[in-house]
Amino acid sequence: MDIGVELATMQMMNGNEAVARGAFEAGVKIASGFPGTPSTEVMDYTHLKHPEIYCEWSTNEKVALEVAIGASFAGYRSMAIMKTVGLHVAADALGGAAGSQINGGLVLVVGDDVGRIAGDDYNDCRHYGNMFNIPVLEPSDSQEAKDLMIKAFEISEEYSTPVIFKITSVICKTSSGVKIDPDYTYEEKYRNKYPISFSKVIMTTIMTKAKGSEHPKLTKCFNDFPAHMNRLAEDSNDFEINRLELNDKKIGIITAGTPYYYVKEVLPEASVLKLGLVTPLPAKQIKQLAEHVDKLYVIEDGHDIMEKNIKDLGISVIGKELWPKFPEMMRFTPDVIEEKLVPDAPKRTPQEGVPFRLPVSCAGCSHLFISRVLKKHKIKAAADVTCGLIGCFPHMESYSLQKCMGSSIALAHGYNVAKNNTENFVAMIGDGGFWATGVNGLMNLIFNNSQSTVIIVDNSCLAMTGGQNVASSEFGFNYKPENKLDIAKVCEAIGVKDVVTVDAYESENLEASILKAVNSKTNSVVIVKKPCVTKFKLPKEKQYYIDQDACTKCRKCVGVGCLAIESKGNNGSTEIVINEDICTGCGLCSTACQFEAIKN
Amino acid sequence: MQDSGKNIIIAGVGGQGILLFSNLLSKFYLKRGYHLKISDVIGLGQRGGGVESHFRYSAKPVLSPFIKAGDVDYVISFEQTETLRHLHALKEDGVLLTSTYELTSTSVNARLQKDLPECKTEIIKRSENTKFIIEPNAHKNLDFDINKMMNVVMLGYYAELRNYPHDEMIQIVRENVPAKFVEGNIKAYEMGSQIAREELVAEECVAIRC
């Protein structure tokens, strides 16, 4: 087979890279965001491949979106990048932008973790489309991810609205060919249509139309956003990105995203409405399909949002009654569709009893050292998210409370206040969580007279998402040494009475510092420093092994939670061994062994 | 070329270089003008989680990024618990390439779950599919760390099995791994193709200790 002409301009890209390319071709000037699987790489690729675009990791998602909104008002196309959990943080900013006047196109790239591949709590960013009355676009492969990004900016400007660009863990992590014009030259897009842009609060207060005044100072503030959206809904019936494929009359399927391709593979004859714009819906196209087929199904990953919106149009459609959502099903696959719609297809049964894999900290992680101290002294503590949350899983049981990013400081404060400060319930938080929103919790803790102890794990990056820079990192897109924030100085400036910094690997010092802080009757911060072992590839100084003659199989070392410590063997003859390839030589396990069986 | 395309699942645990394997293989098929879709499923946690890559190359555009169970032509696995997780997805005439390397699941280490009662290699050997099993310990050497480079060993093995030109494949390895690892990787590749040659001659798998 020869390389075809078409394939010569094809490049393999995953969805994240294709979104970045789309932003580039759309003439985006500003990209701001906060790391979050699966969409972190959108920023990484934008920065790596398209230096024309200004990139920043902001301190959190709300800040990131506000940066993009400001840049959009300045007249330049801007995108904010985050995962759906991050959009919850940024929701207030999005509510402010929704319905307001848009100059440069404003697109919010949001990663939905369908199937909870990377561990989200089963969110769906399309809800924000319904709530804020703003459009949501969703691509089905990398080519579309690139093309739809350009369309997203056009829609944003034409209909004066922020646009949510939904990508999923499947889109983000799937590579396929994208047609690229190698001679494409970047052109920064600028549009300055409105002298003001206010949140809906201003116009709903003035209510120009209701009050009947045509004074230009009043009408200037009025942005008829419902009319824009109604026009978009009407126009979307003719959008090429919404494609009606009328075939077989028995089965009709409304779908979007990667499920479109599952449908095409399993049911090649079916009639399909493939949506690129998933909110608002093209009512005419849906009615046309409904009239063409005997049975109409909706196949959508995430929540039953299109299903409800279609039913609101007065059209009956089969969705979650056939494919119940969580916990019965995590996401669509070709198999899931085939099982229900192609009953005679042969079934495959997986091998029974294959053990699953719980998420686990990297060997040598500073979180393991902290977990060990907390468990040894039965210190009750709240975890945050990111790598520290692994301490909540059943093989660790280091923490009893865990919620969202940046929450642990305020959670501990609330607990301690409720218990009249009779217990010192400790907050553990990573540097990422601290800067994201945790610092607010710390300020609150001080001015509300808390006695809580906070452990801040400074591993010099946002480790869980692959090591992006945070405010206290010594690297990053816009890093300047003089602008690096210092965790200890900020804690002191906020008014924390007792701030100490310890090295995670100095086990005795770490233990003493945490105990001292916990037992003191004042607020305190223990900063535990150790660069992330995975990001910074710390050199291995020692190789530990277990002397099987000395080992009593008490399993204390297993309780450390290190990936390198394994149970080996079947039929009861288990040995505990250290996996040489994984061991980083940190020595934590040897401190857990009372029988000196762990040696180096 | 007669081959109209294949569906491959590449499996293992984090840190075994599954994504590098699929990246190298993609370069080979792209040069031959195939359409590709490669979907990587990576679990939570930086290390030790299960990783699977659904790799599809085809003369026609590829539709679904996920391969249906029963449609898989090759399972290439670097860890045998993961092999068992995917074995059922093979076609009847599908082929298995697997390492006997095993990383005990965290849930088993913590006694939250029982492991399979018998040696996984024995279960794998009972499969009716054609299978090629590599025991890394039998090929330990001073030139490279086989546990870290099983991905490229397996690439050499797969290329020999498919009768692909090694020069071309080695060139792809050379161009796509960091300079300081090139020599080790090429040795790993050559070892993989050598093991495959010997086995294909013998037409049976090596006896595996359990």
Short mmCIF file of N, CA, C and O in Angstrom, two decimals, chain A residues 213-268:
data_model
loop_
_atom_site.label_atom_id
_atom_site.label_comp_id
_atom_site.label_asym_id
_atom_site.label_seq_id
_atom_site.Cartn_x
_atom_site.Cartn_y
_atom_site.Cartn_z
N SER A 213 -37.72 51.91 28.86
CA SER A 213 -36.87 53.07 28.55
C SER A 213 -35.91 52.71 27.43
O SER A 213 -35.37 51.61 27.40
N GLU A 214 -35.76 53.62 26.51
CA GLU A 214 -34.83 53.40 25.40
C GLU A 214 -33.56 54.21 25.59
O GLU A 214 -32.79 54.39 24.65
N HIS A 215 -33.34 54.73 26.80
CA HIS A 215 -32.14 55.53 27.02
C HIS A 215 -30.90 54.69 26.71
O HIS A 215 -30.77 53.56 27.18
N PRO A 216 -30.00 55.25 25.88
CA PRO A 216 -28.85 54.44 25.44
C PRO A 216 -27.99 53.93 26.60
O PRO A 216 -27.37 52.89 26.47
N LYS A 217 -27.95 54.64 27.70
CA LYS A 217 -27.17 54.16 28.83
C LYS A 217 -27.77 52.88 29.41
O LYS A 217 -27.07 52.07 30.00
N LEU A 218 -29.09 52.74 29.24
CA LEU A 218 -29.74 51.52 29.71
C LEU A 218 -29.63 50.40 28.67
O LEU A 218 -29.26 49.28 28.98
N THR A 219 -29.92 50.73 27.42
CA THR A 219 -29.91 49.69 26.38
C THR A 219 -28.50 49.14 26.16
O THR A 219 -28.34 47.97 25.82
N LYS A 220 -27.51 49.96 26.42
CA LYS A 220 -26.12 49.51 26.26
C LYS A 220 -25.83 48.31 27.17
O LYS A 220 -25.05 47.44 26.82
N CYS A 221 -26.47 48.30 28.32
CA CYS A 221 -26.22 47.25 29.30
C CYS A 221 -27.00 45.98 28.99
O CYS A 221 -26.77 44.95 29.60
N PHE A 222 -27.95 46.09 28.06
CA PHE A 222 -28.83 44.94 27.85
C PHE A 222 -28.28 44.03 26.76
O PHE A 222 -28.01 44.46 25.64
N ASN A 223 -28.10 42.78 27.11
CA ASN A 223 -27.63 41.78 26.15
C ASN A 223 -28.69 40.71 26.09
O ASN A 223 -28.87 39.96 27.06
N ASP A 224 -29.37 40.60 25.00
CA ASP A 224 -30.52 39.69 24.94
C ASP A 224 -30.04 38.26 24.73
O ASP A 224 -30.20 37.68 23.67
N PHE A 225 -29.46 37.70 25.77
CA PHE A 225 -28.84 36.38 25.63
C PHE A 225 -29.84 35.26 25.33
O PHE A 225 -29.52 34.35 24.58
N PRO A 226 -31.08 35.31 25.87
CA PRO A 226 -32.01 34.24 25.47
C PRO A 226 -32.26 34.25 23.96
O PRO A 226 -32.37 33.19 23.34
N ALA A 227 -32.30 35.44 23.37
CA ALA A 227 -32.52 35.52 21.92
C ALA A 227 -31.34 34.93 21.16
O ALA A 227 -31.52 34.24 20.16
N HIS A 228 -30.13 35.21 21.66
CA HIS A 228 -28.94 34.63 21.00
C HIS A 228 -29.02 33.11 21.01
O HIS A 228 -28.72 32.45 20.02
N MET A 229 -29.41 32.56 22.14
CA MET A 229 -29.44 31.10 22.25
C MET A 229 -30.57 30.51 21.41
O MET A 229 -30.41 29.44 20.81
N ASN A 230 -31.70 31.20 21.36
CA ASN A 230 -32.80 30.71 20.52
C ASN A 230 -32.38 30.70 19.05
O ASN A 230 -32.70 29.77 18.31
N ARG A 231 -31.66 31.74 18.67
CA ARG A 231 -31.18 31.81 17.27
C ARG A 231 -30.19 30.68 17.00
O ARG A 231 -30.24 30.02 15.97
N LEU A 232 -29.33 30.42 17.98
CA LEU A 232 -28.35 29.33 17.82
C LEU A 232 -29.08 27.99 17.68
O LEU A 232 -28.74 27.17 16.82
N ALA A 233 -30.10 27.78 18.53
CA ALA A 233 -30.84 26.51 18.47
C ALA A 233 -31.48 26.33 17.09
O ALA A 233 -31.44 25.25 16.51
N GLU A 234 -32.03 27.41 16.56
CA GLU A 234 -32.66 27.36 15.23
C GLU A 234 -31.59 27.09 14.15
O GLU A 234 -31.75 26.19 13.32
N ASP A 235 -30.51 27.85 14.21
CA ASP A 235 -29.45 27.72 13.19
C ASP A 235 -28.80 26.34 13.22
O ASP A 235 -28.30 25.84 12.21
N SER A 236 -28.78 25.72 14.41
CA SER A 236 -28.03 24.47 14.56
C SER A 236 -28.62 23.34 13.71
O SER A 236 -27.95 22.35 13.44
N ASN A 237 -29.89 23.50 13.27
CA ASN A 237 -30.48 22.50 12.38
C ASN A 237 -29.74 22.43 11.04
O ASN A 237 -29.82 21.43 10.34
N ASP A 238 -29.05 23.51 10.72
CA ASP A 238 -28.32 23.55 9.44
C ASP A 238 -26.81 23.46 9.61
O ASP A 238 -26.07 23.57 8.64
N PHE A 239 -26.36 23.29 10.83
CA PHE A 239 -24.90 23.18 11.04
C PHE A 239 -24.38 21.86 10.47
O PHE A 239 -24.98 20.80 10.68
N GLU A 240 -23.24 21.94 9.81
CA GLU A 240 -22.63 20.70 9.30
C GLU A 240 -22.16 19.79 10.43
O GLU A 240 -22.01 18.58 10.25
N ILE A 241 -21.90 20.39 11.58
CA ILE A 241 -21.39 19.59 12.70
C ILE A 241 -22.49 18.71 13.32
O ILE A 241 -22.20 17.82 14.10
N ASN A 242 -23.75 18.99 12.98
CA ASN A 242 -24.85 18.10 13.34
C ASN A 242 -25.25 17.37 12.07
O ASN A 242 -25.73 17.99 11.11
N ARG A 243 -25.03 16.06 12.06
CA ARG A 243 -25.17 15.33 10.78
C ARG A 243 -26.24 14.25 10.87
O ARG A 243 -26.13 13.35 11.70
N LEU A 244 -27.24 14.37 10.03
CA LEU A 244 -28.32 13.37 10.02
C LEU A 244 -28.01 12.34 8.93
O LEU A 244 -27.91 12.69 7.76
N GLU A 245 -27.83 11.08 9.32
CA GLU A 245 -27.52 10.00 8.37
C GLU A 245 -28.73 9.08 8.32
O GLU A 245 -28.89 8.21 9.18
N LEU A 246 -29.62 9.32 7.37
CA LEU A 246 -30.86 8.53 7.30
C LEU A 246 -30.61 7.23 6.53
O LEU A 246 -30.29 7.24 5.35
N ASN A 247 -30.75 6.11 7.23
CA ASN A 247 -30.59 4.79 6.62
C ASN A 247 -31.79 3.94 7.00
O ASN A 247 -32.93 4.31 6.76
N ASP A 248 -31.51 2.81 7.62
CA ASP A 248 -32.51 1.84 8.05
C ASP A 248 -33.63 2.50 8.86
O ASP A 248 -33.36 3.39 9.68
N LYS A 249 -34.87 2.05 8.65
CA LYS A 249 -36.00 2.69 9.32
C LYS A 249 -36.32 2.06 10.66
O LYS A 249 -37.19 2.54 11.39
N LYS A 250 -35.69 0.95 10.97
CA LYS A 250 -36.02 0.27 12.23
C LYS A 250 -35.44 1.01 13.43
O LYS A 250 -36.11 1.26 14.41
N ILE A 251 -34.16 1.31 13.33
CA ILE A 251 -33.47 1.88 14.49
C ILE A 251 -32.89 3.25 14.15
O ILE A 251 -32.19 3.41 13.14
N GLY A 252 -33.20 4.22 15.01
CA GLY A 252 -32.57 5.54 14.90
C GLY A 252 -31.82 5.84 16.18
O GLY A 252 -32.28 5.49 17.27
N ILE A 253 -30.65 6.45 16.05
CA ILE A 253 -29.84 6.73 17.23
C ILE A 253 -29.35 8.17 17.21
O ILE A 253 -28.81 8.64 16.21
N ILE A 254 -29.57 8.85 18.33
CA ILE A 254 -29.02 10.20 18.51
C ILE A 254 -27.80 10.04 19.40
O ILE A 254 -27.89 9.45 20.49
N THR A 255 -26.68 10.53 18.95
CA THR A 255 -25.46 10.30 19.71
C THR A 255 -24.45 11.42 19.47
O THR A 255 -24.64 12.26 18.58
N ALA A 256 -23.41 11.42 20.28
CA ALA A 256 -22.35 12.44 20.17
C ALA A 256 -21.07 11.85 20.75
O ALA A 256 -21.11 10.83 21.43
N GLY A 257 -19.97 12.51 20.48
CA GLY A 257 -18.71 12.06 21.06
C GLY A 257 -18.27 10.71 20.50
O GLY A 257 -18.73 10.28 19.44
N THR A 258 -17.37 10.02 21.23
CA THR A 258 -16.88 8.73 20.73
C THR A 258 -17.99 7.68 20.60
O THR A 258 -17.86 6.79 19.76
N PRO A 259 -19.08 7.74 21.39
CA PRO A 259 -20.14 6.74 21.18
C PRO A 259 -20.65 6.71 19.74
O PRO A 259 -21.15 5.68 19.28
N TYR A 260 -20.54 7.84 19.01
CA TYR A 260 -20.93 7.82 17.60
C TYR A 260 -20.21 6.71 16.85
O TYR A 260 -20.80 5.97 16.06
N TYR A 261 -18.92 6.57 17.11
CA TYR A 261 -18.14 5.54 16.39
C TYR A 261 -18.45 4.14 16.90
O TYR A 261 -18.35 3.17 16.15
N TYR A 262 -18.81 4.02 18.17
CA TYR A 262 -19.24 2.68 18.64
C TYR A 262 -20.50 2.27 17.88
O TYR A 262 -20.65 1.12 17.45
N VAL A 263 -21.41 3.25 17.73
CA VAL A 263 -22.67 2.98 17.03
C VAL A 263 -22.40 2.58 15.58
O VAL A 263 -22.95 1.60 15.07
N LYS A 264 -21.52 3.34 14.90
CA LYS A 264 -21.24 3.06 13.49
C LYS A 264 -20.63 1.67 13.31
O LYS A 264 -20.83 1.02 12.30
N GLU A 265 -19.87 1.24 14.32
CA GLU A 265 -19.23 -0.07 14.19
C GLU A 265 -20.21 -1.20 14.47
O GLU A 265 -20.22 -2.21 13.78
N VAL A 266 -21.04 -1.02 15.50
CA VAL A 266 -21.95 -2.10 15.91
C VAL A 266 -23.20 -2.13 15.03
O VAL A 266 -23.72 -3.20 14.72
N LEU A 267 -23.69 -0.96 14.63
CA LEU A 267 -24.95 -0.87 13.87
C LEU A 267 -24.73 -0.04 12.60
O LEU A 267 -25.25 1.07 12.48
N PRO A 268 -23.97 -0.59 11.65
CA PRO A 268 -23.64 0.22 10.47
C PRO A 268 -24.85 0.64 9.65
O PRO A 268 -24.79 1.62 8.92
#
